[in-house]
Short mmCIF file of C-alpha atoms in Angstrom, two decimals:
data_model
loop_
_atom_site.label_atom_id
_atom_site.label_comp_id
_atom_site.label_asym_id
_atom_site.label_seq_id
_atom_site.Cartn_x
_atom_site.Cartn_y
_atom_site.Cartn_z
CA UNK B 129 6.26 -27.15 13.80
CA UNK B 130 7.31 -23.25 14.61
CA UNK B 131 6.09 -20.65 12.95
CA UNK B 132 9.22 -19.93 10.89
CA UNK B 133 8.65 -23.11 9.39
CA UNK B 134 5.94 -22.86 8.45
CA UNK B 135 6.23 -18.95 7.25
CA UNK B 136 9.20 -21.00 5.23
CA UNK B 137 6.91 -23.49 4.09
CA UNK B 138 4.34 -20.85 2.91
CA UNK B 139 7.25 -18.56 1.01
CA UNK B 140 8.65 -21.63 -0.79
CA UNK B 141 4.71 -21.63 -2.03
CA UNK B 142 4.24 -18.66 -3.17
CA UNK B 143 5.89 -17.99 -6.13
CA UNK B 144 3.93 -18.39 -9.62
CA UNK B 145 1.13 -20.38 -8.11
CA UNK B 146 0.80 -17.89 -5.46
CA UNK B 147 0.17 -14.74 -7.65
CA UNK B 148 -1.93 -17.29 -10.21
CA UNK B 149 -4.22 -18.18 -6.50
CA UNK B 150 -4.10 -14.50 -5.53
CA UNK B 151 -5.73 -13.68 -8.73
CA UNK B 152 -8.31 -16.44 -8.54
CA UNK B 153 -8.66 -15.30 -4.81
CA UNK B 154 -9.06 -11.59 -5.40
CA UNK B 155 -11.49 -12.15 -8.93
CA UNK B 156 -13.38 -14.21 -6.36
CA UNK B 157 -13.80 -11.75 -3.90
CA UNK B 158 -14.18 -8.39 -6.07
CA UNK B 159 -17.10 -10.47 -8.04
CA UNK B 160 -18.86 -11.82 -4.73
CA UNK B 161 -18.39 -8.40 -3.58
CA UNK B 162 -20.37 -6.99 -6.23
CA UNK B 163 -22.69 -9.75 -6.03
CA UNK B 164 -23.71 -8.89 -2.53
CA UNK B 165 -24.26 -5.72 -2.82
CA UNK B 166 -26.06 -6.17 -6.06
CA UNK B 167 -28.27 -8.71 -3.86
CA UNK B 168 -28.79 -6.56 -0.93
CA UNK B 169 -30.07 -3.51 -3.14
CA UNK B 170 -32.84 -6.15 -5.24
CA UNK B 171 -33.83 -7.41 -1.97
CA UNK B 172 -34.28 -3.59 -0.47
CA UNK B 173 -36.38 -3.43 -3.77
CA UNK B 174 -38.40 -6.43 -3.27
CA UNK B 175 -39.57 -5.03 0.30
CA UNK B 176 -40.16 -1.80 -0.60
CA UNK B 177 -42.22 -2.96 -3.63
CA UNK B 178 -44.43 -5.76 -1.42
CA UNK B 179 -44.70 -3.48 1.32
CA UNK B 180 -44.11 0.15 0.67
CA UNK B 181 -42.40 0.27 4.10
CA UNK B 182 -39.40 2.39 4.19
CA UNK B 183 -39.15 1.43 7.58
CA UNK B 184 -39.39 -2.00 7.70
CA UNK B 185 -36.80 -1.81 4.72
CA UNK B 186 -34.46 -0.59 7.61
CA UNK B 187 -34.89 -3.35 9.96
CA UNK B 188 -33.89 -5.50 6.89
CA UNK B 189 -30.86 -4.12 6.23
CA UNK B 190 -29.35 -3.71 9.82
CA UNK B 191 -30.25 -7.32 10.41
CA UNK B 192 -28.18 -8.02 7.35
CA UNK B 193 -25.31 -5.76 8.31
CA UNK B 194 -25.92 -7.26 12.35
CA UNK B 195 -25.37 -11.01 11.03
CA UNK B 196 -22.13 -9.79 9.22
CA UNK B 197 -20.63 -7.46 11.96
CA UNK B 198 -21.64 -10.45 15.00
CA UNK B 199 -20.58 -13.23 12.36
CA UNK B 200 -16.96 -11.97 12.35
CA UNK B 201 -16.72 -11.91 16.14
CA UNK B 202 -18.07 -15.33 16.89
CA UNK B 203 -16.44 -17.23 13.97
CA UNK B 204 -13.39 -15.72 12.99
CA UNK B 205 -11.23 -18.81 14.42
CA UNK B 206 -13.12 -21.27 11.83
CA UNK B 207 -10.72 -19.72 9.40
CA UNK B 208 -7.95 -20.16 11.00
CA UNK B 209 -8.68 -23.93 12.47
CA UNK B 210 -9.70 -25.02 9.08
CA UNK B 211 -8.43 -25.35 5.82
CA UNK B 212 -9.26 -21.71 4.08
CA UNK B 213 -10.37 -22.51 0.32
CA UNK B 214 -13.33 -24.87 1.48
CA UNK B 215 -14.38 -22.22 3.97
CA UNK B 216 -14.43 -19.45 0.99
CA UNK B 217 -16.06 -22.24 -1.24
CA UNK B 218 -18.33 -23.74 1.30
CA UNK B 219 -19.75 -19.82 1.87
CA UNK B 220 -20.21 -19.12 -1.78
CA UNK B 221 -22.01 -22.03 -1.95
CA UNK B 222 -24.38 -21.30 1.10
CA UNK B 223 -24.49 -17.86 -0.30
CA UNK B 224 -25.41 -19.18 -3.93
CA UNK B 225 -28.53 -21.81 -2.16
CA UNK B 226 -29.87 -18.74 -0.16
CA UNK B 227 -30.03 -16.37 -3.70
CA UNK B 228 -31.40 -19.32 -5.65
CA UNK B 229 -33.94 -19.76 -2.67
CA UNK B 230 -34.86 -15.87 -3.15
CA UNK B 231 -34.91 -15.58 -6.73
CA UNK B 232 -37.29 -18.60 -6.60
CA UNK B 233 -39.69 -17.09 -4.45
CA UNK B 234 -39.09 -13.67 -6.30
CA UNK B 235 -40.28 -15.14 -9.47
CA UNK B 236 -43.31 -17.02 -8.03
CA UNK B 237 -44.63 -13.94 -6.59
CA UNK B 238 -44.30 -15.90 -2.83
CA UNK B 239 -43.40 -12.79 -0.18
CA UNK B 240 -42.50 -13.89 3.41
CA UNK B 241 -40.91 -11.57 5.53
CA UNK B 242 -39.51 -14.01 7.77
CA UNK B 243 -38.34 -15.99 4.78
CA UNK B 244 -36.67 -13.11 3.64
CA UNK B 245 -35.47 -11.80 6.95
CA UNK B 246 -33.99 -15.52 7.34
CA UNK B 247 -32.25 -15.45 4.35
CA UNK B 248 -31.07 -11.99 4.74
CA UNK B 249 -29.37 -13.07 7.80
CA UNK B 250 -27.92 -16.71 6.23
CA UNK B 251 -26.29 -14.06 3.74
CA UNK B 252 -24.42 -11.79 6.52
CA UNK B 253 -23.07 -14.85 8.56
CA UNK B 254 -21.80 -16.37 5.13
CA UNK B 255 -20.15 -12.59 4.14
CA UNK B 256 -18.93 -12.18 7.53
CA UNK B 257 -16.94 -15.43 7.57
CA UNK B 258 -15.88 -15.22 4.15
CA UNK B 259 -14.60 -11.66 4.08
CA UNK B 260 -11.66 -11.81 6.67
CA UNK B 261 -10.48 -14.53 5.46
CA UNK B 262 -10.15 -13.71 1.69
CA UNK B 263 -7.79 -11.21 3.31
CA UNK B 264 -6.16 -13.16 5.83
CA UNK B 265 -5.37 -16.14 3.05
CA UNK B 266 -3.17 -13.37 1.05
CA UNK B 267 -0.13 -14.26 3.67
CA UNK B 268 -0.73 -17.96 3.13
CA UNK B 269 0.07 -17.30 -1.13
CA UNK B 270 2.19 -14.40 -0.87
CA UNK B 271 5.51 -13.96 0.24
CA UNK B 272 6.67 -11.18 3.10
CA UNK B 273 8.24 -9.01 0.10
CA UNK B 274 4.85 -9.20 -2.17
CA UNK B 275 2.29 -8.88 1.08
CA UNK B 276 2.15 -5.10 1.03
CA UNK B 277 1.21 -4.60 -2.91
CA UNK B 278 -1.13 -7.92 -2.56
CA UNK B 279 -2.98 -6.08 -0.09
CA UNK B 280 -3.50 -2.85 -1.77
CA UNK B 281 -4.53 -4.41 -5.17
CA UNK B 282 -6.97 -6.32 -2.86
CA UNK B 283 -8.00 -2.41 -1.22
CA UNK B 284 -8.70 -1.19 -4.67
CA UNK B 285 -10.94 -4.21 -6.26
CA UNK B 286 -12.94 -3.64 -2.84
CA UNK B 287 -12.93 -0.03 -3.40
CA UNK B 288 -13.98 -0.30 -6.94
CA UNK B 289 -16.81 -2.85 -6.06
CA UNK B 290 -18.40 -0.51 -3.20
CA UNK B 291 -18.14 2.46 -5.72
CA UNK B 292 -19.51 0.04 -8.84
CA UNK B 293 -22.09 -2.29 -6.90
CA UNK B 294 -24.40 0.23 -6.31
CA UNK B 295 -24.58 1.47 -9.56
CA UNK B 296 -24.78 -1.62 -11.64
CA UNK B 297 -27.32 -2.16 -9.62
CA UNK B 298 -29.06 0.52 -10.21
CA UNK B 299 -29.11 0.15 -14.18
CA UNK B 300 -29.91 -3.45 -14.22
CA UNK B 301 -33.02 -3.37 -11.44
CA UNK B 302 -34.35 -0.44 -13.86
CA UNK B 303 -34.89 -2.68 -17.09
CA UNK B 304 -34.83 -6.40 -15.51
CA UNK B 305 -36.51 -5.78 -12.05
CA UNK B 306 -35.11 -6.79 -9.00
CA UNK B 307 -36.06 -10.43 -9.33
CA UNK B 308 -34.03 -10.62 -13.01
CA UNK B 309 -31.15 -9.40 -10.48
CA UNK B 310 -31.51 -11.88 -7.99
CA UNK B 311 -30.81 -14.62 -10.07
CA UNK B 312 -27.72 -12.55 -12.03
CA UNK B 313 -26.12 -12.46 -8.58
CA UNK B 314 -27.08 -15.91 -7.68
CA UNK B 315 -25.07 -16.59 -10.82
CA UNK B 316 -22.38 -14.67 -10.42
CA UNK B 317 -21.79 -15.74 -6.62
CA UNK B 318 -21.74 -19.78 -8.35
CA UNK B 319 -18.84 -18.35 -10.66
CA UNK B 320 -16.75 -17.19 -7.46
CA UNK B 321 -17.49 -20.35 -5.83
CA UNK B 322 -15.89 -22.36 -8.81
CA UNK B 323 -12.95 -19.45 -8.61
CA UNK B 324 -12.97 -20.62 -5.58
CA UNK B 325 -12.71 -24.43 -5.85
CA UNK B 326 -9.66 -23.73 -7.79
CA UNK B 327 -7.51 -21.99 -5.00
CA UNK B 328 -4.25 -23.99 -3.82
CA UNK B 329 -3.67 -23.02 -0.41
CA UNK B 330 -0.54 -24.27 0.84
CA UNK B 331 -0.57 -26.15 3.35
CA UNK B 332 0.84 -26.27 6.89
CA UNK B 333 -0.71 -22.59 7.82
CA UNK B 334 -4.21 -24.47 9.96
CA UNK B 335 -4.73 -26.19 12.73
CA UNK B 336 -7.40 -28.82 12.00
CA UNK B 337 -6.12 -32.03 10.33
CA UNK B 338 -7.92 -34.77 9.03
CA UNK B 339 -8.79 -37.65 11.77
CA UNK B 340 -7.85 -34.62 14.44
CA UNK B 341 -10.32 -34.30 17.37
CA UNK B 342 -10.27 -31.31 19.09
CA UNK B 343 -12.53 -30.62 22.33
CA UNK B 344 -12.08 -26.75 22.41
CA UNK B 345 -15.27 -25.09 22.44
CA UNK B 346 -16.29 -22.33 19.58
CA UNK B 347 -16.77 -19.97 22.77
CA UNK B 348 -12.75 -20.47 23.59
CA UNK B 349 -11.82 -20.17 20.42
CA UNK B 350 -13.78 -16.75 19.44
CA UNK B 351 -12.06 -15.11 23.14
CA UNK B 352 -8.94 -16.24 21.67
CA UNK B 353 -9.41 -13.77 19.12
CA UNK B 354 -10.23 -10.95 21.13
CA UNK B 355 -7.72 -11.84 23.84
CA UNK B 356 -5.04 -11.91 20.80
CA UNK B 357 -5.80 -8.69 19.76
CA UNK B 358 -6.26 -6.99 23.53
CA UNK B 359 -2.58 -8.15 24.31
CA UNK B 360 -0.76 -7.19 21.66
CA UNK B 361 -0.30 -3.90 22.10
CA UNK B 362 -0.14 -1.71 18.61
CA UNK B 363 -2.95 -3.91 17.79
CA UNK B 364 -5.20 -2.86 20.69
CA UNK B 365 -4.21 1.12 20.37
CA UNK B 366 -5.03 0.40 16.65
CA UNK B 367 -7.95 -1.08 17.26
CA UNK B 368 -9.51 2.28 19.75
CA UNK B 369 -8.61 4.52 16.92
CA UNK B 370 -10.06 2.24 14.09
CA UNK B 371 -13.24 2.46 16.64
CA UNK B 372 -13.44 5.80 16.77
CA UNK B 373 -12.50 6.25 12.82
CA UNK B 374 -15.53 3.95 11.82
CA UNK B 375 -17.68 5.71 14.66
CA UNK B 376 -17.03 8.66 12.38
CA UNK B 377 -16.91 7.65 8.80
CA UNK B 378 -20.11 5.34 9.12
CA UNK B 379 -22.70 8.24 9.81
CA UNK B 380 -21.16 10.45 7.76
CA UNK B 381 -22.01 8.90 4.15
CA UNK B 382 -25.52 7.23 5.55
CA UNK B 383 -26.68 10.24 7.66
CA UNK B 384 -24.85 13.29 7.55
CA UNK B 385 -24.32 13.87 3.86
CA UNK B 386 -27.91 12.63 3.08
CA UNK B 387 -29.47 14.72 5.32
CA UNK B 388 -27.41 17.78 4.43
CA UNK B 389 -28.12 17.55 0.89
CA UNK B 390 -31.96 16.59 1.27
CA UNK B 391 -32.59 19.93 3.41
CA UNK B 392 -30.40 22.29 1.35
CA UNK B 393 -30.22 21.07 -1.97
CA UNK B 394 -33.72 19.49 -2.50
CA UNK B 395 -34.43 17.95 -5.80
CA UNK B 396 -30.89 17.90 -6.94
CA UNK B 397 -29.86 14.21 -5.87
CA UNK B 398 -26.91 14.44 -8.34
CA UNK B 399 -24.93 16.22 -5.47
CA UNK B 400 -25.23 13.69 -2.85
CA UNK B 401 -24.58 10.99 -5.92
CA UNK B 402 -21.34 12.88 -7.06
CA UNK B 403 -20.22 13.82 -3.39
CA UNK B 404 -20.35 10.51 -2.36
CA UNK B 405 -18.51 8.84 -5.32
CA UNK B 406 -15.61 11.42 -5.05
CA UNK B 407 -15.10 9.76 -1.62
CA UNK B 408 -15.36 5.80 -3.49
CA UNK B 409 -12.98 7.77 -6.23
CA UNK B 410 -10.65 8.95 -3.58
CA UNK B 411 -10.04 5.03 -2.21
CA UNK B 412 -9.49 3.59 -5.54
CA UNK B 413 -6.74 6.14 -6.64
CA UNK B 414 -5.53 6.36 -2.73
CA UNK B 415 -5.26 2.10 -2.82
CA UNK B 416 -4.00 2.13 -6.47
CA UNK B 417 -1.39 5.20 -6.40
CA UNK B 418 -0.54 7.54 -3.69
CA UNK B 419 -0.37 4.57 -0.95
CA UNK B 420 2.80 3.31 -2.46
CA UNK B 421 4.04 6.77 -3.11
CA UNK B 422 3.57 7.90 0.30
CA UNK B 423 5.37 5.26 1.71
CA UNK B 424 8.60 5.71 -0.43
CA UNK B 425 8.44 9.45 0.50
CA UNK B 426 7.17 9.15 4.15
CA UNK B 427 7.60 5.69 5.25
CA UNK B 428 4.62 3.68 6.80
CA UNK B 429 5.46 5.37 10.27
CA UNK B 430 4.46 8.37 8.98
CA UNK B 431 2.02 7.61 6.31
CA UNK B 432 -0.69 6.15 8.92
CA UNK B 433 -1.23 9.16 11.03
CA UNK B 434 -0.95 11.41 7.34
CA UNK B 435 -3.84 9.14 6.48
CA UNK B 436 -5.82 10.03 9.57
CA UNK B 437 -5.16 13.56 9.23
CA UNK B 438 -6.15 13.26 5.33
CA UNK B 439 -9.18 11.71 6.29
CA UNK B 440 -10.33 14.27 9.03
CA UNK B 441 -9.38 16.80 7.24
CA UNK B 442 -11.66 16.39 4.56
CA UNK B 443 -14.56 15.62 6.40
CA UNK B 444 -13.88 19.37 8.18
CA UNK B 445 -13.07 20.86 4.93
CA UNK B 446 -16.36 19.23 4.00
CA UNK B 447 -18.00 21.29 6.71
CA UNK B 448 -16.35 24.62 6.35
CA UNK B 449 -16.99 24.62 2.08
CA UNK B 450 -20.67 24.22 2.99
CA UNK B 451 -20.50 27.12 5.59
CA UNK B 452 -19.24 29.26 2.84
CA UNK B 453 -21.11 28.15 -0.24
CA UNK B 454 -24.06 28.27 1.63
CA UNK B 455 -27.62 26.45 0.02
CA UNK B 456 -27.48 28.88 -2.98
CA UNK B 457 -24.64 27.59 -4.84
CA UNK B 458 -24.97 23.49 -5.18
CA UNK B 459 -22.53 23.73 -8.00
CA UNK B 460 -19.55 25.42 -5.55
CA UNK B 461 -20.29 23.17 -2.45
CA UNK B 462 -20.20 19.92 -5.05
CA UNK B 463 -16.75 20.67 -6.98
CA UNK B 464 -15.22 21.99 -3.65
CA UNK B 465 -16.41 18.92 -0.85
CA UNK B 466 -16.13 16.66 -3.60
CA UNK B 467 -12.23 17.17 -4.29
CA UNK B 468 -11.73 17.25 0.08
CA UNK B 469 -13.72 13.86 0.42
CA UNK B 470 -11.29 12.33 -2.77
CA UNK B 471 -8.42 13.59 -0.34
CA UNK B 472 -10.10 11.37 2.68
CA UNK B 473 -11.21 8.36 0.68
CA UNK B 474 -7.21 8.27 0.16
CA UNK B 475 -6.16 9.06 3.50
CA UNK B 476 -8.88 6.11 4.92
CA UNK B 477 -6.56 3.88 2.25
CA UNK B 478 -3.29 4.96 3.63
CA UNK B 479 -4.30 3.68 7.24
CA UNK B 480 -6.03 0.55 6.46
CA UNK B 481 -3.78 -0.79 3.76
CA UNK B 482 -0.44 -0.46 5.78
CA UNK B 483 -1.97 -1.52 8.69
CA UNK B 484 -3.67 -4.56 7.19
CA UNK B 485 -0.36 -5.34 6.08
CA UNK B 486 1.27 -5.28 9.16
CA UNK B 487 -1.80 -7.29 11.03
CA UNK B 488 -0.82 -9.84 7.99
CA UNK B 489 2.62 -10.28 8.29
CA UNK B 490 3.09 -9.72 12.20
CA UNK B 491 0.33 -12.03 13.34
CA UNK B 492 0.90 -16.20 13.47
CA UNK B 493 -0.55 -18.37 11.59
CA UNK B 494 -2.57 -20.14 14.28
CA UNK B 495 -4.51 -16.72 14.73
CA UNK B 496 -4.32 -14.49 12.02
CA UNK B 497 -8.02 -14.96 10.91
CA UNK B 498 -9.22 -14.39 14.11
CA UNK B 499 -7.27 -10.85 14.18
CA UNK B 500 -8.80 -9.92 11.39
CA UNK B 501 -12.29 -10.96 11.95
CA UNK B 502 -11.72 -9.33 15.78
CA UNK B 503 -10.75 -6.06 14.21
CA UNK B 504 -13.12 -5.99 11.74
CA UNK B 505 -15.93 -6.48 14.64
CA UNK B 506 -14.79 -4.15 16.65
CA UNK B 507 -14.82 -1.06 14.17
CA UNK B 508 -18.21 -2.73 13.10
CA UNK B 509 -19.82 -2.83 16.21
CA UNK B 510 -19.85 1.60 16.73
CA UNK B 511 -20.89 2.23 13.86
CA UNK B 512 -24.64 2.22 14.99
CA UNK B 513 -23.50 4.44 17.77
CA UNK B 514 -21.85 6.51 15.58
CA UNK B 515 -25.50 6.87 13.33
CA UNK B 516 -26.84 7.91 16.61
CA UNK B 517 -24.45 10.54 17.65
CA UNK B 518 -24.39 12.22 14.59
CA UNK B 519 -27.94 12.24 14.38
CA UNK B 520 -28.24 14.38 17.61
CA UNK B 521 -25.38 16.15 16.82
CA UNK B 522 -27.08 17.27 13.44
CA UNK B 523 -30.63 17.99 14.62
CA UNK B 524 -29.11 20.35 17.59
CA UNK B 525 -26.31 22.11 15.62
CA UNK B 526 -26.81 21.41 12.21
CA UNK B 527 -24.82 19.39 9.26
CA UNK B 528 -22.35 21.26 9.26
CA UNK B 529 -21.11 20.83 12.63
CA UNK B 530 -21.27 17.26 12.67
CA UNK B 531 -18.99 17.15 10.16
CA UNK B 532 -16.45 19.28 11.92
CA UNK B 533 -16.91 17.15 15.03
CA UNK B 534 -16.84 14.03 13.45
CA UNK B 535 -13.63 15.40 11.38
CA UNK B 536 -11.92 16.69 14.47
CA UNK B 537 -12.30 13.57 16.32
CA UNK B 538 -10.46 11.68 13.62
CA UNK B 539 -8.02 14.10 13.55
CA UNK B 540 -7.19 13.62 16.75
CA UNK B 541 -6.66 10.11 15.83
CA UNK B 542 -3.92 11.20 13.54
CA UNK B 543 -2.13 12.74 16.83
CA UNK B 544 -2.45 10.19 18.95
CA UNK B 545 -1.14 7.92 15.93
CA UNK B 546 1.84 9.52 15.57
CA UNK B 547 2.93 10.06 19.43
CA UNK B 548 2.40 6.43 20.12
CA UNK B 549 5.49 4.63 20.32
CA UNK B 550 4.42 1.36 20.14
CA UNK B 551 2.54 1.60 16.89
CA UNK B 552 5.19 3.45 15.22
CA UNK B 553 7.70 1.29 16.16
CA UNK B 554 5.87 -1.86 14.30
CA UNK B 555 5.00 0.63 11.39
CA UNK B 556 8.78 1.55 11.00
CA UNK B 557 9.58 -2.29 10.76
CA UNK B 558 10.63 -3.22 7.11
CA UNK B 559 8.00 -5.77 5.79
CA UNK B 560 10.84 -8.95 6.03
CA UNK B 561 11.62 -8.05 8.83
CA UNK B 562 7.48 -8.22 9.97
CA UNK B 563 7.09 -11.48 9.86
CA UNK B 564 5.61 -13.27 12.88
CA UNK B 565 6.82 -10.62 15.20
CA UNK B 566 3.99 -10.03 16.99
CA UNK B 567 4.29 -13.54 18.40
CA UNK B 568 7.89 -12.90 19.04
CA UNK B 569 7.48 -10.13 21.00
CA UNK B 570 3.86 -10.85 22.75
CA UNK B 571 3.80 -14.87 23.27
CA UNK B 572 1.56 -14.71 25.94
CA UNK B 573 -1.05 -13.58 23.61
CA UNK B 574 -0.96 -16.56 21.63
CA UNK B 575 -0.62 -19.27 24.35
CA UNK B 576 -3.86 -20.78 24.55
CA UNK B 577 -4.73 -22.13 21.42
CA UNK B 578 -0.60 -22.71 20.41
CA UNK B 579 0.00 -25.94 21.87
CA UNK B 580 -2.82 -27.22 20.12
CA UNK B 581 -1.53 -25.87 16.76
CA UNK B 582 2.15 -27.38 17.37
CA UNK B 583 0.39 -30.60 18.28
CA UNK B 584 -1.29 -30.65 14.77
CA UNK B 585 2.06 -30.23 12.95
CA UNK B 586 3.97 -32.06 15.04
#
């Protein structure tokens, strides 16, 4: 079957029982979002109380946040090779057995490290397959038309849950203790997997068939992915300045801001807590609002390197209020960095949500999880560099210029965004237009695993 019938099979779909799926999809996702972070902060809890070891509570984390980032590179193609609601259902599930499991223990007063390590790690692999593909599935329920505003109600439920899952959090480990919250997420993640259970995918948009044997090896099938991604061209270029965006962004809101505010403004934690919500702010209303808006001003061509000037920009502005304000007046630096990182948390929502749209609507079927997971990886995989950088950068020159490096270099991004003719071109396209054009003008990028695919819906 080609891939315009079965984009036609897919549109024909996606009417009232695709926005009633989206909804069930997106619920799903905004409340297991919130459940995982929710988990991840009651687990940091339960080490730190057992052990006292802010160090160890560290090690914890990244392996968490390891298993997720490697998860998405090595099995991104088991969303798109089988059928997508029992992969989101079967990693609920898994997710919901390995919270149970902790609670359990957490209750009992039974403290393993490996145990926990083991079941910090079941958690990431689980998140890390399940995320791309709640975003990859919006194509299969939506049609071409309804893709872009799918995609940025998804960007502002995510937004809202990284900006509210800390914080509920918070209030309910305070009174309930972090075991109490273990087994609210554990519940919560069960809820999402009956959401879940409810999704009607349509069909025809996978590979793997019922009674179908297929010999290709998990190895292929994950260099598929990255093969995809390296040969289509706007998606590569994309992919070096997402790299170098997430190199960035990363260290600033875990190192640079922290550290800043710990040296100069020490024993007034409500200005890291209110700088670094402006920025969660800035995403929601970015995602929400001004994302649409720019795009019937500016056009998508235009409002993706806008976005990675926004987004710099901030960051220096960041740097140059703090220069001026100085350590004397907390109040000034707070109202003044916190209104600049609003303006980036938009402009990060102005690249990723047109450019997740076009990843959506461009890619094939037969691979669109995979591009997804790939890109995801790839932007995952600096952001420990990035820590590290910034780190040095800090300790040698101070806060303040790491966050006019950092800025600068994603300002550059912004340049480079906008003179590159290849991108732009794919950002100018209209959205029904988009669809499946990356394998109409790159089919060499999709040829290994696209025989197989035709074979399956022959």
């Amino acid at each position: 079957m080609t891939e315009a019938a079965r984009s036609g099979r897919a549109d024909a779909g996606s009417t009232g029982a695709g926005v009633r799926d989206f909804a069930l999809l997106q619920t799903a996702g905004f409340c297991g979002s919130m459940a995982t972070r929710c988990l991840e902060i009651a687990v940091a809890w339960w080490v730190l109380d057992k052990t006292g070891n802010s160090a160890l509570l560290g090690v914890v984390l990244g392996v968490g946040i390891g298993a997720d980032v490697l998860s998405r590179g090595a099995l991104g193609w088991v969303g798109d090779r089988f059928r997508p609601q029992r992969v989101i259902l079967y990693c609920f599930l898994a997710s919901a057995v390995v919270s149970a499991i902790l609670t359990a223990l957490a209750f009992a007063g039974v403290y393993h490290l490996w145990t926990v390590l083991l079941g910090v790690v079941l958690l990431g692999v689980s998140l890390g397959l399940r995320e791309p593909l709640l975003m990859s599935t919006i194509r299969s329920l939506m049609d071409a038309s309804a893709v872009a505003g799918a995609v940025r109600v998804r960007s502002a439920m995510m937004s809202l849950s990284s900006f509210a899952g800390p914080v509920v959090a918070g209030v309910l480990i305070g009174p309930l203790g972090y075991s109490a919250v273990l087994g609210a997420t554990c519940c919560v993640i069960l809820v999402c997997a009956a959401l879940a259970a409810l999704l009607r995918v349509p069909e025809g948009e996978r590979t793997e068939e019922p009674g179908e044997t297929d010999t290709t090896g998990w190895a292929t099938e994950a260099k598929a992915g990255f093969r995809a991604i390296r040969r289509v061209v706007p998606e590569w270029r994309l992919a070096l300045l997402t790299m170098v965006v997430d190199f960035a962004l990363f260290p600033v809101f875990a190192l640079v801001v922290p550290v800043l505010v710990a040296a100069h403004y020490p024993g007034k934690t409500w200005v890291l807590s209110v700088v670094e919500s402006a920025f969660g702010v800035g995403m929601i209303a970015g995602s929400a609002v001004l994302v649409r808006k720019s795009n019937s001003l500016l056009g998508r061509r235009h409002t993706v390197p806008a976005g990675f000037a926004l987004l710099g920009a901030g960051f220096i502005g960041t740097g140059l209020v703090f220069g001026a304000t100085g350590p004397a007046m907390p109040l000034a630096f707070t109202v003044g960095s916190s209104a600049l990182l609003m303006l980036s948390g938009a402009g990060l929502c102005m690249v990723t949500v047109n450019t997740g749209t076009v990843r959506l609507l461009a890619t094939p079927s037969s691979h669109r999880n995979r591009m997804v997971a790939a890109a995801s990886f790839l932007s995952g995989i600096v952001m420990p560099l990035g820590s590290v950088s910034s780190g040095l950068i800090s300790r040698v020159s101070g806060e303040r210029w790491a966050l006019l490096v950092l800025g600068g270099a994603i300002c550059l991004c912004a340049v480079v965004a906008a003179c590159d003719r290849a991108l732009t071109r794919f950002l100018a396209i209209p959205d029904e237009e988009l669809d499946g054009a990356y394998l109409r003008e790159f089919p060499h990028a999709f040829q290994v695993s696209e025989p197989r695919t035709q074979k399956a819906h022959a």
